[in-house]
């Protein structure tokens, strides 16, 4: 992977992270070092090896459609940044979602 | 210049399973907020999601009903997601290997504003993902309920095959119908069980390439989808004619003003950073497994319509109306199975039953009349126990009380009078009381006879057999002529 393949500024934007110019430069160097290490994999000969999404060959780990225990609302809301109307998680105003 | 619209739809349908997609929380609309949640759907660290077998089976069934191929190998992926209605900051979905691909659905017949020639709309894919929670916007803050987060959601992506609002309307209607026939989703748009995004662009007829498209969101009924498309087509044509520059936009639909408005413009291409979901193993659906699901597949709405036309001799319009809801089609078939004439049953349903149901605000499942009883009513007409006019009265009584027609006819003494001596009494009464009409008839005015038949029916309180009444009248009048 060449240097231009990854831009920390872009990744930070996608991850909603605010970085100082110093941090940006620092992480750019670090990420390039990590990627060049992973790049060694490119030297492996994988002729005839099927691509896979998983390292294991396990498939169909599936459950039956049977309902189970839910968590108490108090416990759920105790983890929320804030609570609205006693029953909703309260977050900063959002306009529109992806759905 | 002539223009055409290029329309593709992305439709989300909640699968009506008992539990959520990756955890055992109930999949229930209308529960108290934040009660159907657990560490898995709340995305706590260290939890392990497991896919719901029923959700997968229902998605495959939906795919088969929509003529899709079911690939043997599928997997789940993570998609970056930044709104607080998804607590994990990612959504589990399917990126490149969905459960269903390459389907199609037939649209035909009467649409919202016009009549459609039969046409197939291609279905690119159906993938299975998890729904997000429900946000309530309160101005200075947003409240979130996670009951819906993790509910199985099928996303059905069409090819850009539609050209008009009517085609999109018919496609959505067909999808909803198919999901209901398959029993995989309830598709109540008001409850958010079915949601639709429209992708639309306009180009001059003859142009090969697509122009920049607009995405329309916030559509909460099939009617709004229709209206928003018509609005967008006009808006975009006007922009083309004024040589205005198109930016890729997401627009919302304002139901009150019946207009679309800009929600956001795409700054840079979305980068969802999909990657294979490491917590979930791929799913292999063997040919045997797919065949097993296919075996239980109900008849598709299109196949049912075709059968009603070909085997029962119904007009296409009747078939379309009766098959709109599976429950109505089932009701119809049960009534026909009593031996009643298929077209007559259809007429009674379309003119009487559906009207009564709609007036009473009832669904066909709540219908007080059983299909067997409608069959019996038609039998009573055939056997001339009652005439058509009395039958309508009996029908209204059946709807009110749920009683069998035979019982109503007997209790109220509504049997048709076929006894000729009884009929001739009514004939004499009709003639004696209507000298003017009698005179006109005798003077050669044939239509006066209809009036006199009506009078005989009146004196018999509707119970006389109208044919016998007419014959007896003619005979009696001939004597006086
Ligand atoms: Zn859960």
XYZ file of C-alpha atoms and ligand atoms in Angstrom:
581
model
C 0.000 0.000 0.000
C 1.445 3.385 -0.962
C 1.360 6.504 1.204
C -1.448 8.148 -0.731
C -3.777 5.190 -0.113
C -4.773 6.394 3.312
C -5.457 9.900 4.536
C -5.809 10.309 8.274
C -7.762 13.552 7.839
C -10.398 11.726 5.796
C -10.567 8.748 8.167
C -10.903 11.116 11.124
C -13.775 12.888 9.428
C -15.575 9.593 8.768
C -15.003 8.554 12.383
C -16.246 11.963 13.637
C -12.879 12.599 15.338
C -11.443 16.069 15.742
C -7.653 16.025 15.437
C -5.094 18.805 15.805
C -2.681 19.228 12.853
C 0.062 17.745 15.053
C -2.042 14.665 15.861
C -2.945 14.295 12.210
C 0.719 14.252 11.168
C 1.624 11.885 13.978
C -1.140 9.381 13.189
C -0.387 9.592 9.456
C 3.161 8.395 10.144
C 1.995 5.689 12.544
C -0.728 4.355 10.278
C 1.642 4.194 7.328
C 4.089 2.213 9.425
C 1.346 -0.219 10.484
C 0.099 -0.587 6.933
C 3.549 -1.237 5.527
C 3.893 -4.037 8.073
C 0.559 -5.542 6.988
C 1.710 -5.082 3.387
C 4.037 -8.028 3.871
C 0.961 -10.191 3.378
C 0.924 -9.037 -0.232
C 4.050 -11.093 -0.809
C 2.292 -14.348 0.060
C 1.442 -16.606 -2.830
C -2.338 -17.125 -2.644
C -2.804 -18.697 -6.084
C -5.698 -21.129 -5.924
C -6.877 -19.950 -2.496
C -10.568 -18.998 -2.386
C -11.263 -15.574 -0.816
C -13.176 -15.816 2.431
C -14.945 -13.454 4.807
C -13.934 -15.443 7.856
C -10.874 -17.286 9.086
C -12.945 -20.262 10.278
C -15.013 -22.537 8.074
C -17.986 -22.513 10.452
C -21.353 -21.553 8.914
C -25.004 -21.343 10.006
C -24.672 -20.393 13.640
C -28.349 -19.522 13.944
C -30.906 -19.360 16.743
C -34.612 -20.203 16.886
C -37.157 -17.380 16.983
C -37.926 -17.720 20.685
C -38.127 -14.716 22.967
C -36.002 -14.430 26.067
C -35.137 -12.087 28.865
C -35.001 -8.337 28.344
C -33.156 -5.796 30.428
C -34.893 -3.593 33.003
C -35.430 -0.099 31.716
C -33.870 1.452 34.804
C -30.670 -0.401 34.119
C -30.690 0.656 30.452
C -31.348 4.303 31.249
C -28.662 4.301 33.967
C -26.163 3.991 31.088
C -27.688 6.849 29.090
C -26.054 10.294 28.957
C -29.403 11.729 30.074
C -33.087 10.785 30.226
C -36.131 12.456 28.639
C -39.776 11.929 29.705
C -38.532 9.324 32.195
C -38.466 6.615 29.517
C -36.338 7.855 26.589
C -32.610 8.266 26.187
C -31.861 11.958 25.828
C -29.232 12.990 23.298
C -28.326 16.294 21.585
C -30.812 17.329 18.886
C -30.501 15.295 15.694
C -31.995 16.228 12.349
C -33.054 13.273 10.229
C -31.510 9.801 10.256
C -30.274 7.510 7.515
C -33.638 5.758 7.716
C -39.334 18.362 -25.653
C -40.632 15.076 -24.273
C -39.214 13.759 -21.012
C -39.287 10.496 -19.135
C -38.642 9.755 -15.492
C -36.303 7.028 -14.279
C -37.551 5.711 -10.958
C -36.109 3.127 -8.604
C -37.370 2.327 -5.120
C -35.689 1.155 -1.945
C -38.298 -0.436 0.256
C -37.755 -1.503 3.844
C -40.101 -4.125 5.254
C -40.006 -5.334 8.850
C -40.205 -9.117 9.093
C -43.006 -10.138 11.478
C -40.941 -12.483 13.616
C -41.501 -13.084 17.321
C -38.058 -11.763 18.243
C -35.423 -9.340 16.981
C -32.797 -10.133 14.353
C -29.797 -10.906 16.551
C -31.187 -11.196 20.098
C -34.172 -12.714 21.892
C -35.959 -9.414 22.612
C -39.619 -9.390 21.492
C -40.321 -7.805 18.104
C -43.391 -5.925 19.235
C -44.904 -2.657 18.035
C -46.375 -0.410 20.716
C -44.603 -1.690 23.836
C -43.560 0.761 26.567
C -40.425 2.633 25.370
C -37.074 0.933 26.025
C -38.567 -2.237 27.459
C -37.763 -4.592 24.542
C -34.005 -4.183 24.852
C -31.084 -6.242 26.067
C -27.273 -6.002 26.141
C -27.075 -7.396 22.562
C -29.360 -4.895 20.821
C -27.924 -2.111 22.979
C -24.482 -3.040 21.690
C -22.768 -3.560 25.054
C -19.141 -4.618 24.747
C -18.497 -8.343 24.593
C -21.966 -9.511 23.563
C -22.467 -11.999 20.756
C -25.314 -11.544 18.249
C -26.900 -14.650 16.656
C -29.138 -14.461 13.571
C -32.810 -15.366 13.793
C -33.637 -18.456 11.686
C -37.224 -17.332 11.103
C -36.081 -13.927 9.806
C -33.772 -15.626 7.307
C -36.484 -18.087 6.227
C -38.979 -15.260 5.788
C -36.522 -13.252 3.703
C -35.878 -16.266 1.482
C -39.634 -16.829 1.160
C -40.124 -13.163 0.206
C -37.359 -13.579 -2.380
C -38.933 -16.691 -3.861
C -42.324 -14.963 -4.064
C -40.587 -12.157 -5.983
C -38.901 -14.564 -8.411
C -35.429 -14.052 -6.924
C -32.460 -16.359 -7.033
C -31.256 -17.518 -3.626
C -27.445 -17.735 -3.613
C -26.006 -20.624 -1.637
C -23.586 -18.418 0.312
C -24.527 -15.220 2.174
C -22.915 -13.181 4.889
C -23.493 -10.193 7.145
C -21.439 -6.993 7.191
C -21.040 -3.953 9.374
C -21.926 -0.535 8.036
C -20.720 2.612 9.807
C -23.692 4.490 11.221
C -23.557 7.730 13.185
C -27.023 8.548 14.425
C -27.915 7.846 18.072
C -30.918 5.688 17.092
C -28.403 2.852 16.624
C -26.493 2.359 19.859
C -23.611 0.371 18.320
C -22.417 3.097 15.899
C -22.744 0.495 13.190
C -25.598 -1.391 11.657
C -25.442 -5.080 10.813
C -26.545 -5.473 7.208
C -25.497 -7.360 4.078
C -23.125 -5.694 1.649
C -22.045 -7.835 -1.286
C -23.654 -11.219 -0.599
C -27.375 -10.725 0.178
C -29.912 -13.544 0.595
C -31.878 -12.791 -2.600
C -30.859 -11.421 -6.000
C -32.279 -10.860 -9.507
C -36.027 -10.942 -8.950
C -38.969 -9.315 -10.665
C -42.567 -8.451 -9.925
C -45.487 -7.980 -12.311
C -47.468 -4.740 -12.301
C -50.690 -4.514 -14.294
C -54.268 -3.312 -14.306
C -55.808 -0.352 -12.595
C -53.351 1.967 -10.843
C -54.059 5.129 -8.860
C -54.763 7.370 -11.856
C -54.618 5.164 -14.939
C -54.504 1.695 -16.413
C -51.168 -0.164 -16.745
C -50.074 -2.546 -19.447
C -48.526 -5.666 -17.837
C -44.842 -4.962 -17.079
C -42.150 -6.583 -14.965
C -40.197 -4.392 -12.530
C -36.766 -5.851 -11.789
C -35.624 -6.459 -8.227
C -31.869 -6.083 -7.816
C -31.613 -7.641 -4.383
C -33.191 -8.232 -0.996
C -30.892 -8.087 1.971
C -31.567 -8.568 5.642
C -30.457 -6.025 8.219
C -31.430 -4.680 11.609
C -33.775 -1.741 12.074
C -32.731 1.319 14.054
C -34.488 2.778 17.103
C -37.096 5.502 17.047
C -36.069 9.126 17.566
C -38.441 11.781 18.813
C -37.191 15.258 18.059
C -38.049 17.797 20.732
C -36.309 20.892 19.413
C -33.431 21.270 21.853
C -32.870 17.527 22.243
C -33.748 14.147 20.757
C -35.310 11.272 22.717
C -34.538 7.706 21.673
C -36.514 4.503 22.147
C -34.530 1.352 21.263
C -37.472 -1.068 21.126
C -37.228 -1.080 17.332
C -33.425 -1.253 17.241
C -32.514 -4.722 16.017
C -35.895 -5.648 14.536
C -35.328 -7.685 11.334
C -35.630 -5.456 8.300
C -35.661 -6.608 4.685
C -34.441 -4.030 2.204
C -35.855 -4.601 -1.263
C -33.976 -2.680 -3.949
C -35.594 -2.310 -7.367
C -33.979 -1.735 -10.726
C -34.562 1.772 -12.137
C -37.383 0.268 -14.222
C -40.304 2.524 -13.368
C -41.260 5.499 -15.537
C -44.384 6.916 -13.915
C -45.922 7.550 -10.505
C -48.584 4.972 -11.362
C -45.945 2.288 -11.996
C -44.249 3.051 -8.675
C -47.636 2.961 -6.957
C -48.447 -0.406 -8.541
C -44.997 -1.801 -7.708
C -45.345 -0.824 -4.035
C -48.868 -2.179 -3.909
C -47.636 -5.443 -5.439
C -44.744 -5.656 -2.949
C -46.988 -5.066 0.040
C -49.483 -7.567 -1.318
C -46.746 -10.157 -1.864
C -45.346 -9.702 1.670
C -48.832 -10.096 3.118
C -49.549 -13.175 0.968
C -46.255 -14.703 2.086
C -47.059 -13.797 5.688
C -43.580 -12.330 6.174
C -44.500 -8.727 7.007
C -47.563 -6.754 8.043
C -46.467 -3.738 5.994
C -48.479 -1.116 7.861
C -46.808 2.057 6.624
C -48.315 4.132 9.422
C -46.582 1.911 11.956
C -43.328 2.134 9.998
C -43.484 -1.559 9.154
C -42.933 -0.628 5.522
C -40.896 2.417 4.438
C -40.010 3.617 0.991
C -37.294 5.843 -0.462
C -37.603 6.983 -4.053
C -34.682 7.561 -6.423
C -35.731 9.663 -9.353
C -34.222 11.506 -12.302
C -35.674 12.882 -15.505
C -34.170 12.826 -19.015
C -35.283 13.735 -22.516
C -36.842 10.747 -24.270
C -34.150 9.096 -26.390
C -31.238 10.063 -24.137
C -29.285 6.986 -23.072
C -27.476 8.102 -19.920
C -29.165 8.918 -16.626
C -29.208 12.477 -15.281
C -28.327 13.281 -11.657
C -30.856 11.681 -9.368
C -32.719 12.897 -6.314
C -33.625 10.733 -3.356
C -36.991 11.354 -1.671
C -37.522 10.342 1.960
C -40.210 10.692 4.663
C -42.875 9.010 2.567
C -45.438 7.475 4.866
C -48.049 6.157 2.486
C -48.184 4.679 -0.993
C -50.261 7.696 -1.980
C -47.491 10.073 -0.833
C -45.026 8.129 -2.956
C -47.264 8.702 -5.963
C -47.745 12.403 -5.229
C -44.051 13.041 -4.517
C -43.022 11.447 -7.817
C -45.454 13.565 -9.822
C -44.198 16.655 -8.008
C -40.525 15.763 -8.567
C -41.022 15.005 -12.265
C -42.471 18.465 -12.823
C -39.817 20.156 -10.713
C -36.966 18.423 -12.510
C -38.384 19.052 -15.983
C -38.611 22.740 -15.129
C -34.965 22.699 -13.993
C -33.901 20.978 -17.225
C -35.790 23.512 -19.325
C -34.140 26.370 -17.426
C -30.717 24.715 -17.801
C -30.296 24.695 -14.040
C -27.455 22.727 -12.525
C -28.391 19.484 -10.745
C -26.746 18.546 -7.470
C -27.324 15.165 -5.950
C -29.862 15.843 -3.229
C -31.854 14.078 -0.567
C -35.283 15.670 -0.389
C -38.069 15.230 2.116
C -41.809 15.137 1.441
C -44.037 17.697 3.058
C -47.441 16.059 3.305
C -49.229 19.308 4.174
C -47.968 21.353 1.214
C -47.599 18.323 -1.113
C -44.065 19.424 -2.033
C -40.559 18.048 -1.720
C -37.898 20.108 0.064
C -34.110 19.856 0.368
C -32.944 17.828 3.367
C -29.270 17.666 2.456
C -26.918 17.849 -0.482
C -24.293 15.200 -0.829
C -20.988 16.787 0.141
C -18.802 13.787 -0.565
C -19.702 10.285 -1.540
C -20.890 8.235 1.419
C -18.230 6.023 2.806
C -19.984 3.443 4.933
C -16.761 1.480 5.400
C -18.441 -1.890 5.136
C -16.528 -4.886 6.373
C -17.518 -8.493 7.132
C -19.227 -8.787 10.533
C -16.675 -10.776 12.528
C -19.242 -11.878 15.136
C -21.468 -13.650 12.635
C -20.683 -16.759 10.616
C -21.718 -16.875 6.962
C -25.023 -18.537 6.079
C -25.171 -21.444 3.644
C -28.570 -22.194 2.140
C -28.409 -25.505 0.303
C -30.655 -26.252 -2.664
C -32.543 -28.695 -0.406
C -33.170 -26.033 2.208
C -34.422 -23.566 -0.429
C -36.649 -26.283 -1.930
C -38.085 -26.923 1.524
C -39.050 -23.246 1.865
C -40.346 -23.182 -1.715
C -42.646 -26.096 -0.990
C -44.485 -24.033 1.615
C -44.638 -21.008 -0.663
C -48.196 -19.699 -1.107
C -49.567 -18.748 -4.512
C -48.353 -15.290 -5.575
C -50.953 -12.536 -6.076
C -50.183 -12.484 -9.826
C -50.682 -16.257 -10.113
C -53.935 -16.037 -8.177
C -55.247 -13.242 -10.410
C -54.354 -15.251 -13.502
C -56.106 -18.346 -12.120
C -59.260 -16.380 -11.256
C -59.369 -15.111 -14.844
C -58.492 -18.398 -16.569
C -60.198 -20.999 -14.395
C -63.113 -19.081 -12.923
C -63.770 -16.859 -15.924
C -63.618 -13.581 -13.982
C -62.907 -10.256 -15.705
C -59.365 -9.005 -14.969
C -60.750 -6.110 -12.939
C -62.711 -8.429 -10.634
C -59.604 -10.572 -10.126
C -57.545 -7.488 -9.278
C -60.033 -6.252 -6.673
C -60.592 -9.670 -5.083
C -56.855 -10.470 -4.894
C -55.850 -7.123 -3.407
C -55.896 -8.754 0.013
C -55.257 -12.442 0.479
C -58.018 -12.655 3.084
C -60.576 -11.359 0.549
C -59.347 -13.800 -2.101
C -59.575 -16.673 0.406
C -63.069 -15.578 1.436
C -64.081 -15.489 -2.228
C -62.714 -18.950 -2.940
C -64.480 -20.454 0.064
C -67.774 -18.993 -1.163
C -67.196 -20.339 -4.693
C -66.376 -23.772 -3.221
C -70.022 -24.036 -2.062
C -70.894 -24.435 -5.733
C -72.037 -20.859 -6.318
C -71.429 -19.162 -9.662
C -67.953 -17.522 -9.533
C -69.023 -14.303 -11.282
C -72.152 -13.926 -9.147
C -70.106 -14.364 -5.957
C -67.666 -11.753 -7.255
C -70.519 -9.318 -7.963
C -71.917 -9.719 -4.461
C -68.519 -9.173 -2.870
C -67.597 -6.200 -5.021
C -70.930 -4.369 -4.893
C -72.401 -5.367 -1.517
C -69.892 -6.947 0.816
C -66.918 -4.580 0.386
C -69.241 -1.594 0.706
C -70.874 -2.915 3.885
C -67.453 -3.710 5.344
C -66.093 -0.283 4.540
C -69.204 1.439 5.950
C -68.871 -0.577 9.141
C -65.103 -0.031 9.280
C -64.467 -3.775 9.395
C -61.816 -5.931 7.731
C -62.783 -9.044 5.819
C -61.505 -11.121 8.750
C -64.131 -9.450 10.944
C -66.929 -9.943 8.410
C -70.168 -11.029 10.145
C -71.187 -13.021 7.061
C -69.417 -16.324 6.435
C -68.517 -17.215 2.830
C -70.587 -20.394 3.201
C -73.629 -18.260 4.045
C -73.163 -16.109 0.937
C -73.023 -19.362 -1.057
C -76.275 -20.444 0.597
C -77.898 -17.097 -0.236
C -77.007 -17.473 -3.917
C -78.404 -21.011 -3.779
C -81.707 -19.634 -2.475
C -81.864 -17.251 -5.447
C -81.000 -20.031 -7.890
C -83.675 -22.283 -6.469
C -86.086 -19.360 -6.714
C -86.854 -19.479 -3.005
C -86.258 -15.722 -2.983
C -85.850 -13.156 -5.738
C -82.950 -10.740 -6.184
C -84.655 -7.865 -4.443
C -85.457 -9.855 -1.313
C -81.928 -11.287 -1.421
C -80.501 -7.803 -0.833
C -82.742 -7.423 2.180
C -81.659 -10.824 3.497
C -78.022 -9.900 2.858
C -78.334 -6.720 4.928
C -79.909 -8.770 7.730
C -77.106 -11.361 7.479
C -74.550 -8.579 7.826
C -76.369 -7.190 10.854
C -76.993 -10.447 12.716
C -74.568 -12.996 11.251
C -77.533 -15.361 10.829
C -77.747 -17.898 8.001
C -79.928 -16.754 5.074
C -82.203 -19.820 5.281
C -83.076 -18.944 8.859
C -83.739 -15.269 8.043
C -85.980 -16.150 5.097
C -87.953 -18.606 7.225
C -88.227 -16.376 10.306
C -89.404 -13.390 8.288
C -91.555 -15.356 5.865
C -89.702 -14.026 2.839
C -90.093 -17.034 0.558
C -90.923 -16.041 -2.967
C -94.555 -16.454 -3.899
C -94.697 -18.849 -6.845
C -98.209 -20.005 -6.174
C -100.105 -18.735 -9.221
C -103.406 -18.236 -7.431
C -101.696 -16.040 -4.837
C -99.969 -14.093 -7.613
C -103.183 -13.539 -9.542
C -104.673 -11.916 -6.460
C -101.855 -9.372 -6.488
C -102.325 -8.943 -10.246
C -105.997 -8.092 -9.797
C -105.087 -5.607 -7.064
C -102.493 -3.978 -9.310
C -104.911 -3.674 -12.221
C -107.790 -2.364 -10.115
C -105.644 0.322 -8.542
C -103.928 1.594 -11.680
C -106.534 2.349 -14.320
C -104.347 4.891 -16.079
C -101.416 2.494 -16.602
C -103.792 -0.243 -17.685
C -105.321 2.109 -20.240
C -101.906 3.083 -21.571
C -100.842 -0.546 -21.891
C -104.000 -1.479 -23.691
C -103.434 1.495 -25.990
C -100.111 -0.081 -26.981
C -97.626 1.452 -24.547
C -95.481 -1.587 -23.690
C -93.488 0.173 -20.982
C -96.605 0.574 -18.851
C -96.264 -3.157 -18.176
C -93.050 -2.613 -16.181
C -94.859 -0.192 -13.954
C -97.640 -2.735 -13.368
C -95.129 -5.504 -12.571
C -93.653 -3.147 -9.997
C -97.114 -2.683 -8.518
C -97.591 -6.457 -8.261
C -94.253 -6.663 -6.446
C -95.377 -3.897 -4.141
C -98.633 -5.604 -3.202
C -96.721 -8.852 -2.616
C -94.177 -6.985 -0.461
C -91.486 -7.966 -2.903
C -92.096 -11.667 -2.553
C -93.759 -12.425 -5.882
C -91.656 -14.107 -8.523
C -91.265 -11.256 -11.037
C -91.384 -13.522 -14.126
C -94.552 -15.245 -12.996
C -96.036 -11.857 -12.111
C -95.347 -10.527 -15.601
C -96.889 -13.560 -17.293
C -99.970 -13.456 -15.082
C -100.343 -9.719 -15.737
C -100.169 -10.149 -19.511
C -102.731 -12.930 -19.357
C -105.130 -10.923 -17.214
C -104.717 -7.772 -19.338
C -105.300 -9.750 -22.543
C -108.684 -10.743 -21.121
C -109.533 -7.064 -20.642
C -108.145 -5.775 -23.931
Zn -32.155 -7.315 22.509
